[in-house]
C-alpha positions as a Markdown table, in Angstrom:
| # | Residue | x | y | z |
|---|---|---|---|---|
| 1 | Arg | 3.9 | 14.5 | 3.5 |
| 2 | Asn | 0.7 | 15.4 | 5.0 |
| 3 | Asn | -1.4 | 15.2 | 2.1 |
| 4 | Phe | -5.2 | 14.6 | 1.8 |
| 5 | Ala | -7.3 | 13.0 | -0.5 |
| 6 | Leu | -11.4 | 12.7 | -0.4 |
| 7 | Asn | -11.3 | 9.5 | -1.7 |
| 8 | Ala | -8.2 | 7.4 | -2.8 |
| 9 | Gly | -4.4 | 8.0 | -2.7 |
| 10 | Gly | -3.3 | 10.6 | -0.1 |
| 11 | Ala | -0.1 | 11.2 | -1.6 |
| 12 | Ile | -0.5 | 9.6 | -5.3 |
| 13 | Gly | -3.2 | 8.4 | -6.8 |
| 14 | Val | -3.1 | 6.5 | -10.2 |
| 15 | Asn | -5.7 | 5.1 | -12.6 |
| 16 | Ser | -4.3 | 3.7 | -15.5 |
| 17 | Gly | -7.6 | 3.8 | -17.7 |
| 18 | Asn | -7.6 | 1.8 | -20.3 |
| 19 | Leu | -3.9 | 1.9 | -21.2 |
| 20 | Val | -2.1 | -1.4 | -21.1 |
| 21 | Asn | 1.4 | -2.0 | -19.6 |
| 22 | Val | 1.8 | 0.8 | -17.6 |
| 23 | Gln | 4.9 | 0.5 | -15.5 |
| 24 | Met | 4.8 | 2.6 | -12.3 |
| 25 | Arg | 8.1 | 2.9 | -10.2 |
| 26 | Leu | 8.7 | 4.3 | -6.8 |
| 27 | Glu | 12.1 | 4.3 | -5.4 |
| 28 | Asn | 14.1 | 5.9 | -2.4 |
| 29 | Thr | 10.6 | 7.6 | -1.4 |
| 30 | Leu | 9.0 | 8.6 | 2.2 |
| 31 | Phe | 5.5 | 8.7 | 2.5 |
| 32 | Tyr | 4.3 | 9.9 | 5.9 |
| 33 | Gly | 1.2 | 11.7 | 7.4 |
| 34 | Asn | -1.1 | 11.2 | 4.3 |
| 35 | Thr | -4.7 | 10.5 | 4.2 |
| 36 | Gly | -7.0 | 8.8 | 1.6 |
| 37 | Thr | -10.3 | 8.5 | 3.2 |
| 38 | Lys | -11.3 | 5.2 | 1.6 |
| 39 | Arg | -8.4 | 3.8 | -0.3 |
| 40 | Gly | -4.5 | 4.1 | -0.4 |
| 41 | Gly | -3.6 | 6.5 | 2.7 |
| 42 | Gly | -0.1 | 6.9 | 0.9 |
| 43 | Val | -0.6 | 5.5 | -2.7 |
| 44 | Tyr | -3.4 | 4.2 | -4.3 |
| 45 | Val | -3.0 | 2.3 | -7.7 |
| 46 | Asp | -6.2 | 1.1 | -10.0 |
| 47 | Asn | -5.2 | -0.4 | -13.3 |
| 48 | Gly | -8.8 | 0.6 | -14.7 |
| 49 | Thr | -9.5 | -1.6 | -17.6 |
| 50 | Gly | -6.0 | -1.6 | -18.9 |
| 51 | Ser | -3.0 | -3.1 | -17.0 |
| 52 | Ile | -0.5 | -1.6 | -14.6 |
| 53 | Ser | 2.5 | -2.7 | -12.8 |
| 54 | Leu | 3.8 | -1.0 | -9.5 |
| 55 | Lys | 7.2 | -1.2 | -8.5 |
| 56 | Val | 8.3 | 0.2 | -4.9 |
| 57 | Leu | 11.8 | -0.1 | -4.0 |
| 58 | Asn | 13.9 | 1.4 | -0.8 |
| 59 | Ser | 10.8 | 3.4 | 0.2 |
| 60 | Thr | 9.2 | 4.0 | 3.8 |
| 61 | Phe | 5.6 | 4.3 | 4.6 |
| 62 | Trp | 4.9 | 5.6 | 7.9 |
| 63 | Gly | 1.7 | 7.3 | 9.6 |
| 64 | Asn | -0.5 | 7.1 | 6.7 |
| 65 | Thr | -4.4 | 6.7 | 7.2 |
| 66 | Ser | -7.0 | 4.9 | 5.1 |
| 67 | Asn | -10.3 | 3.1 | 5.8 |
| 68 | Lys | -8.3 | 0.2 | 3.4 |
| 69 | Gly | -4.5 | 0.0 | 2.8 |
| 70 | Gly | -3.3 | 2.4 | 5.4 |
| 71 | Ala | 0.1 | 2.9 | 3.4 |
| 72 | Leu | -0.7 | 1.2 | 0.0 |
| 73 | Glu | -3.8 | 0.0 | -1.7 |
| 74 | Val | -3.3 | -1.8 | -5.4 |
| 75 | Tyr | -6.7 | -2.4 | -7.1 |
| 76 | Arg | -6.7 | -4.4 | -10.1 |
| 77 | Gly | -2.8 | -4.2 | -10.4 |
| 78 | Ile | 0.3 | -6.3 | -9.8 |
| 79 | Ala | 3.0 | -5.0 | -7.3 |
| 80 | Thr | 6.4 | -5.7 | -6.6 |
| 81 | Ile | 7.8 | -4.2 | -3.3 |
| 82 | Gly | 11.5 | -4.5 | -2.1 |
| 83 | Asn | 13.7 | -3.0 | 0.8 |
| 84 | Cys | 10.7 | -1.1 | 2.1 |
| 85 | Ile | 9.7 | -0.3 | 5.7 |
| 86 | Phe | 5.7 | -0.1 | 6.6 |
| 87 | Ala | 5.0 | 0.9 | 9.9 |
| 88 | Gly | 2.9 | 3.4 | 11.9 |
| 89 | Asn | 0.1 | 3.2 | 9.2 |
| 90 | Ser | -3.7 | 2.6 | 10.2 |
| 91 | Gly | -6.3 | 1.0 | 8.1 |
| 92 | Ser | -7.9 | -2.5 | 7.7 |
| 93 | Glu | -4.1 | -3.5 | 6.3 |
| 94 | Asn | -0.7 | -1.9 | 5.7 |
| 95 | Ile | -0.9 | -3.2 | 2.2 |
| 96 | Ser | -3.9 | -3.9 | 0.7 |
| 97 | Phe | -4.8 | -5.8 | -2.6 |
| 98 | Ser | -8.4 | -5.9 | -3.9 |
| 99 | Leu | -9.2 | -8.7 | -6.0 |
| 100 | Tyr | -11.0 | -7.9 | -9.6 |
| 101 | Glu | -14.1 | -10.1 | -9.2 |
| 102 | Thr | -13.9 | -11.9 | -12.7 |
| 103 | Lys | -10.0 | -12.0 | -12.9 |
| 104 | Pro | -8.6 | -12.5 | -9.2 |
| 105 | Glu | -5.1 | -13.1 | -10.5 |
| 106 | Ile | -4.9 | -9.4 | -11.7 |
| 107 | Ser | -4.3 | -8.3 | -8.1 |
| 108 | Arg | -1.2 | -9.7 | -6.3 |
| 109 | Gly | 1.9 | -8.5 | -5.2 |
| 110 | Thr | 5.2 | -9.9 | -3.8 |
| 111 | Leu | 7.0 | -8.5 | -0.8 |
| 112 | Tyr | 10.8 | -8.9 | -0.6 |
| 113 | Asn | 13.4 | -8.0 | 2.0 |
| 114 | Ser | 10.9 | -5.4 | 3.6 |
| 115 | Leu | 10.0 | -4.6 | 7.1 |
| 116 | Leu | 6.4 | -4.9 | 8.2 |
| 117 | Asp | 5.0 | -4.0 | 11.5 |
| 118 | Gly | 2.3 | -6.3 | 10.8 |
| 119 | Ala | 1.4 | -9.5 | 8.9 |
| 120 | Leu | 1.4 | -10.2 | 5.5 |
| 121 | Ser | -1.9 | -9.0 | 3.9 |
| 122 | Asn | -4.3 | -10.9 | 1.4 |
| 123 | Gly | -3.0 | -11.2 | -1.9 |
| 124 | Leu | 0.6 | -10.6 | -1.0 |
| 125 | Thr | 3.3 | -13.2 | -1.5 |
| 126 | Asp | 6.2 | -13.3 | 1.0 |
| 127 | Gly | 9.2 | -13.4 | -1.6 |
| 128 | Gly | 11.8 | -13.8 | 1.5 |
| 129 | Gly | 14.0 | -11.9 | 3.6 |
| 130 | Asn | 11.2 | -10.0 | 5.3 |
| 131 | Leu | 10.8 | -8.8 | 8.6 |
| 132 | Leu | 7.2 | -9.3 | 9.9 |
| 133 | Asn | 5.5 | -7.8 | 13.0 |
| 134 | Ala | 8.9 | -6.1 | 13.5 |
| 135 | Asp | 9.4 | -2.2 | 15.0 |
| 136 | Pro | 11.9 | -0.5 | 12.4 |
| 137 | Leu | 13.2 | 1.7 | 15.3 |
| 138 | Phe | 13.1 | 5.2 | 13.7 |
| 139 | Thr | 15.1 | 7.7 | 15.6 |
| 140 | Asp | 11.9 | 9.8 | 16.1 |
| 141 | Ala | 9.2 | 9.3 | 13.6 |
| 142 | Val | 6.8 | 11.6 | 15.2 |
| 143 | Asn | 9.1 | 14.7 | 14.8 |
| 144 | Asn | 9.8 | 13.2 | 11.1 |
| 145 | Asp | 13.2 | 11.8 | 11.7 |
| 146 | Phe | 13.1 | 8.3 | 10.1 |
| 147 | Thr | 16.9 | 7.4 | 10.4 |
| 148 | Leu | 17.2 | 4.4 | 11.9 |
| 149 | Leu | 18.7 | 3.6 | 15.5 |
| 150 | Ser | 21.6 | 1.6 | 15.8 |
| 151 | Leu | 19.7 | -1.6 | 17.0 |
| 152 | Ser | 17.0 | -1.3 | 14.2 |
| 153 | Pro | 16.1 | -4.9 | 12.7 |
| 154 | Ala | 16.0 | -3.0 | 9.2 |
| 155 | Ile | 19.6 | -2.1 | 9.2 |
| 156 | Asp | 21.7 | -4.5 | 6.4 |
| 157 | Ala | 18.3 | -6.4 | 6.1 |
| 158 | Gly | 17.8 | -5.1 | 2.5 |
| 159 | Asp | 19.0 | -6.7 | -0.6 |
| 160 | Asn | 21.6 | -4.8 | -2.7 |
| 161 | Ile | 20.3 | -6.3 | -6.0 |
| 162 | Leu | 17.5 | -4.0 | -5.4 |
| 163 | Val | 19.7 | -0.8 | -4.8 |
| 164 | Thr | 20.2 | 1.5 | -7.6 |
| 165 | Gln | 21.3 | 4.8 | -5.6 |
| 166 | Ser | 24.5 | 5.0 | -3.3 |
| 167 | Arg | 22.9 | 7.0 | -0.6 |
| 168 | Asp | 19.8 | 6.6 | 1.4 |
| 169 | Leu | 17.3 | 9.6 | 2.0 |
| 170 | Gly | 19.5 | 10.5 | 5.2 |
| 171 | Gly | 22.6 | 10.8 | 3.1 |
| 172 | Asn | 24.1 | 7.3 | 4.3 |
| 173 | Asp | 25.6 | 4.7 | 2.1 |
| 174 | Arg | 23.0 | 2.5 | 0.9 |
| 175 | Val | 24.8 | -0.8 | 0.0 |
| 176 | Ser | 26.0 | -2.9 | 2.9 |
| 177 | Ala | 28.4 | -5.6 | 2.7 |
| 178 | Lys | 26.3 | -8.0 | 4.8 |
| 179 | Ser | 23.3 | -8.4 | 2.2 |
């Protein structure tokens, strides 16, 4: 939380260089209050001249800031995102995918069972079960309480197949009988 990067990746910035088949996984994470001045307020991923695949599961991005990709910027990479919340981030898009000019198929992503407080961005495919233009109803995000109020649309909205840990960041059971 509250990290700053002069260029990209306020909390995490990764460039795979010329490595191929780099696998990056972020799970059960909370990114908030981070700034990447140009790209990726929370996270920035660039496959360089190699190849990188990013998987983000059961994570929350709130209050991150960047010129492009307030929460997450994927430049020349592939991302799979599931059971995540993206809210209160500022930038041209919550999640941004920059296309690689000679190979546009390199930058793409799929969003599953996630809540976005805006619309899907360019390069991001709706994998199903998403809540778009929705408020997650955090208890008190301004004071760093990201637990969900009882009427939150995000409660029981995830997919249990994407769950690998039995408890969430608040210590509550993650798996629900509804999904």
